[in-house]
mmCIF file of C-alpha atoms in Angstrom:
data_model
loop_
_atom_site.group_PDB
_atom_site.id
_atom_site.type_symbol
_atom_site.label_atom_id
_atom_site.label_comp_id
_atom_site.label_asym_id
_atom_site.label_seq_id
_atom_site.Cartn_x
_atom_site.Cartn_y
_atom_site.Cartn_z
ATOM 1 C CA MET A 1 -4.812 4.497 26.144
ATOM 2 C CA LYS A 2 -5.262 8.262 25.871
ATOM 3 C CA LYS A 3 -1.729 8.471 24.520
ATOM 4 C CA ILE A 4 -2.614 6.056 21.724
ATOM 5 C CA ALA A 5 -5.778 7.986 20.819
ATOM 6 C CA VAL A 6 -3.903 11.297 20.702
ATOM 7 C CA LEU A 7 -1.137 9.688 18.658
ATOM 8 C CA ILE A 8 -3.590 8.220 16.146
ATOM 9 C CA VAL A 9 -5.423 11.519 15.691
ATOM 10 C CA THR A 10 -2.157 13.436 15.327
ATOM 11 C CA LEU A 11 -0.841 10.965 12.805
ATOM 12 C CA LEU A 12 -4.083 10.903 10.859
ATOM 13 C CA ILE A 13 -3.760 14.642 10.381
ATOM 14 C CA SER A 14 -0.091 14.599 9.443
ATOM 15 C CA CYS A 15 0.532 11.129 8.001
ATOM 16 C CA THR A 16 1.441 12.337 4.550
ATOM 17 C CA LEU A 17 4.176 14.550 5.996
ATOM 18 C CA PHE A 18 5.920 11.681 7.756
ATOM 19 C CA ALA A 19 5.398 8.783 5.352
ATOM 20 C CA GLN A 20 8.661 6.924 4.920
ATOM 21 C CA SER A 21 8.599 3.593 3.206
ATOM 22 C CA GLU A 22 6.642 1.246 0.997
ATOM 23 C CA LEU A 23 4.906 -1.761 2.483
ATOM 24 C CA PRO A 24 6.358 -5.163 1.622
ATOM 25 C CA ASP A 25 4.393 -7.656 -0.466
ATOM 26 C CA THR A 26 5.393 -10.474 1.915
ATOM 27 C CA GLN A 27 2.774 -13.229 2.072
ATOM 28 C CA ILE A 28 0.692 -13.573 5.255
ATOM 29 C CA LYS A 29 -2.359 -15.724 5.995
ATOM 30 C CA ASP A 30 -5.865 -14.633 6.870
ATOM 31 C CA VAL A 31 -6.628 -16.251 10.238
ATOM 32 C CA LYS A 32 -10.300 -16.917 9.419
ATOM 33 C CA SER A 33 -10.032 -18.192 5.838
ATOM 34 C CA GLY A 34 -6.480 -19.570 5.877
ATOM 35 C CA LYS A 35 -5.833 -17.923 2.499
ATOM 36 C CA SER A 36 -2.496 -16.277 1.776
ATOM 37 C CA LEU A 37 -2.265 -12.703 0.560
ATOM 38 C CA PRO A 38 0.398 -10.015 0.311
ATOM 39 C CA PHE A 39 0.771 -7.783 3.367
ATOM 40 C CA ASN A 40 0.528 -4.671 1.195
ATOM 41 C CA GLY A 41 -2.803 -6.004 -0.109
ATOM 42 C CA THR A 42 -4.482 -5.848 3.306
ATOM 43 C CA PHE A 43 -4.925 -2.078 3.279
ATOM 44 C CA THR A 44 -7.781 0.060 1.978
ATOM 45 C CA LYS A 45 -6.442 2.792 -0.268
ATOM 46 C CA GLY A 46 -7.273 6.220 1.096
ATOM 47 C CA LYS A 47 -7.647 4.970 4.672
ATOM 48 C CA VAL A 48 -5.210 5.023 7.602
ATOM 49 C CA THR A 49 -4.580 1.622 9.219
ATOM 50 C CA LEU A 50 -3.344 0.764 12.705
ATOM 51 C CA ILE A 51 -1.579 -2.616 12.898
ATOM 52 C CA SER A 52 -0.804 -4.559 16.080
ATOM 53 C CA PHE A 53 1.788 -7.317 15.753
ATOM 54 C CA TRP A 54 1.417 -9.855 18.527
ATOM 55 C CA ALA A 55 1.879 -13.494 19.614
ATOM 56 C CA THR A 56 -0.227 -15.892 21.658
ATOM 57 C CA TRP A 57 2.578 -16.181 24.237
ATOM 58 C CA CYS A 58 2.893 -12.387 24.640
ATOM 59 C CA VAL A 59 0.876 -11.114 27.625
ATOM 60 C CA PRO A 60 1.463 -7.376 26.898
ATOM 61 C CA CYS A 61 0.353 -7.966 23.298
ATOM 62 C CA LYS A 62 -2.928 -9.475 24.435
ATOM 63 C CA LYS A 63 -3.499 -6.586 26.870
ATOM 64 C CA GLU A 64 -2.817 -4.045 24.134
ATOM 65 C CA ILE A 65 -5.240 -5.649 21.676
ATOM 66 C CA LYS A 66 -7.888 -6.097 24.376
ATOM 67 C CA ASN A 67 -7.633 -2.410 25.316
ATOM 68 C CA ILE A 68 -7.678 -1.278 21.692
ATOM 69 C CA SER A 69 -10.710 -3.515 21.046
ATOM 70 C CA LYS A 70 -12.609 -1.793 23.870
ATOM 71 C CA LYS A 71 -11.745 1.698 22.625
ATOM 72 C CA LEU A 72 -11.998 0.967 18.898
ATOM 73 C CA PRO A 73 -15.695 1.768 18.325
ATOM 74 C CA GLY A 74 -15.346 5.187 19.968
ATOM 75 C CA TRP A 75 -12.103 5.962 18.187
ATOM 76 C CA GLN A 76 -13.588 4.982 14.838
ATOM 77 C CA LYS A 77 -16.569 7.281 15.431
ATOM 78 C CA GLU A 78 -14.146 10.164 15.962
ATOM 79 C CA THR A 79 -11.701 9.244 13.191
ATOM 80 C CA ASP A 80 -12.232 6.872 10.277
ATOM 81 C CA PHE A 81 -9.407 4.294 10.234
ATOM 82 C CA ASN A 82 -8.918 0.536 9.965
ATOM 83 C CA TYR A 83 -7.419 -1.787 12.551
ATOM 84 C CA ILE A 84 -5.784 -5.170 11.905
ATOM 85 C CA THR A 85 -3.647 -7.612 13.862
ATOM 86 C CA VAL A 86 -0.794 -9.810 12.664
ATOM 87 C CA SER A 87 0.392 -12.733 14.772
ATOM 88 C CA ILE A 88 4.052 -13.711 14.581
ATOM 89 C CA ASP A 89 3.351 -17.184 15.975
ATOM 90 C CA GLU A 90 4.875 -20.145 14.106
ATOM 91 C CA SER A 91 2.811 -21.977 11.489
ATOM 92 C CA ARG A 92 2.168 -24.891 13.870
ATOM 93 C CA SER A 93 0.333 -22.427 16.165
ATOM 94 C CA GLU A 94 -2.085 -21.263 13.467
ATOM 95 C CA GLY A 95 -5.014 -23.106 15.090
ATOM 96 C CA LEU A 96 -4.213 -21.541 18.456
ATOM 97 C CA VAL A 97 -4.127 -18.065 16.895
ATOM 98 C CA ARG A 98 -7.475 -18.687 15.171
ATOM 99 C CA SER A 99 -9.164 -20.016 18.307
ATOM 100 C CA TYR A 100 -7.821 -17.120 20.392
ATOM 101 C CA ALA A 101 -9.112 -14.518 17.927
ATOM 102 C CA ILE A 102 -12.523 -16.226 17.865
ATOM 103 C CA SER A 103 -12.664 -16.561 21.665
ATOM 104 C CA GLN A 104 -11.950 -12.831 22.013
ATOM 105 C CA GLY A 105 -14.713 -11.952 19.555
ATOM 106 C CA TRP A 106 -12.401 -9.969 17.280
ATOM 107 C CA GLN A 107 -14.398 -8.278 14.541
ATOM 108 C CA PHE A 108 -11.352 -6.787 12.822
ATOM 109 C CA PRO A 109 -9.140 -8.597 10.283
ATOM 110 C CA SER A 110 -6.490 -10.864 11.782
ATOM 111 C CA TYR A 111 -3.515 -12.386 10.002
ATOM 112 C CA ILE A 112 -0.573 -14.648 10.804
ATOM 113 C CA ASP A 113 3.044 -14.354 9.661
ATOM 114 C CA PRO A 114 3.797 -18.082 10.047
ATOM 115 C CA ASN A 115 7.464 -18.059 8.982
ATOM 116 C CA SER A 116 8.358 -14.582 10.313
ATOM 117 C CA ASP A 117 9.006 -13.402 6.746
ATOM 118 C CA LEU A 118 7.029 -10.200 7.306
ATOM 119 C CA LYS A 119 8.715 -9.600 10.655
ATOM 120 C CA ARG A 120 12.100 -9.849 8.929
ATOM 121 C CA SER A 121 11.067 -7.617 6.033
ATOM 122 C CA LEU A 122 9.836 -4.919 8.460
ATOM 123 C CA ASN A 123 12.995 -5.408 10.542
ATOM 124 C CA PHE A 124 11.546 -5.549 14.043
ATOM 125 C CA GLN A 125 12.655 -7.859 16.826
ATOM 126 C CA THR A 126 10.013 -7.930 19.550
ATOM 127 C CA VAL A 127 6.276 -7.778 20.081
ATOM 128 C CA PRO A 128 4.133 -5.959 20.782
ATOM 129 C CA PHE A 129 5.007 -3.939 17.712
ATOM 130 C CA THR A 130 2.669 -1.256 16.378
ATOM 131 C CA MET A 131 2.567 0.368 12.964
ATOM 132 C CA ILE A 132 0.459 3.089 11.422
ATOM 133 C CA VAL A 133 0.105 3.095 7.653
ATOM 134 C CA ASP A 134 -1.038 6.325 6.023
ATOM 135 C CA LYS A 135 -3.737 6.862 3.395
ATOM 136 C CA ASN A 136 -1.172 6.373 0.623
ATOM 137 C CA GLY A 137 -0.034 2.971 1.900
ATOM 138 C CA LYS A 138 3.234 4.226 3.369
ATOM 139 C CA VAL A 139 4.609 3.509 6.846
ATOM 140 C CA ALA A 140 3.953 6.602 8.943
ATOM 141 C CA PHE A 141 4.889 5.297 12.412
ATOM 142 C CA MET A 142 6.449 2.258 14.108
ATOM 143 C CA HIS A 143 6.729 1.491 17.819
ATOM 144 C CA SER A 144 7.962 -1.459 19.896
ATOM 145 C CA GLY A 145 6.533 -2.265 23.307
ATOM 146 C CA TYR A 146 3.359 -1.537 25.212
ATOM 147 C CA GLU A 147 2.741 0.503 28.320
ATOM 148 C CA GLU A 148 -0.727 0.386 29.784
ATOM 149 C CA GLY A 149 -2.087 3.822 30.531
ATOM 150 C CA GLY A 150 -5.219 5.675 31.506
#
C-alpha cells in the first residue's frame, strides 16, 4: 500500500508531464442510480482521479479496493484527489455489483461497464486494472494486476 501512496503523490506532482491520451466517451452506468453517462464525464476538471477496474469474481480486485478504501481518508487529507471504481461485470450482474458496493459501504462513485465497451476502448485485458487521470483529463498512468504490500 505504501507503493501506491508514493506512486499517487509522485504522479500528482508530475501528471502533466506524462499525460498521454484522451479519455473515451464510452457509456458506463452509475451503480447507484442506474443512469448511463460517458466515462470522460465522470471526472472533475482540475482534479486527479484514481480509477480501479474490478469484477465481482476477482478476489485480488476486491482486496485492492478494500485496502484503498481503508487508506483513502488519510491519502485524501495529504493529497486532494478523487477515487472511483468501474466494474467490468456483465449487465446481468448489475444487481450483484450494486449490492456488493452497498454491502462494503463504498462512499466513492462506482460504475459498471456492462458490455465491456470501455474495457475495449481502453485496451486492457485483465483486472485488477488501475488508471490515474491527471488534472487535465488525460491518462497519466495505467497498471494491470495487484500485489498486496505493507
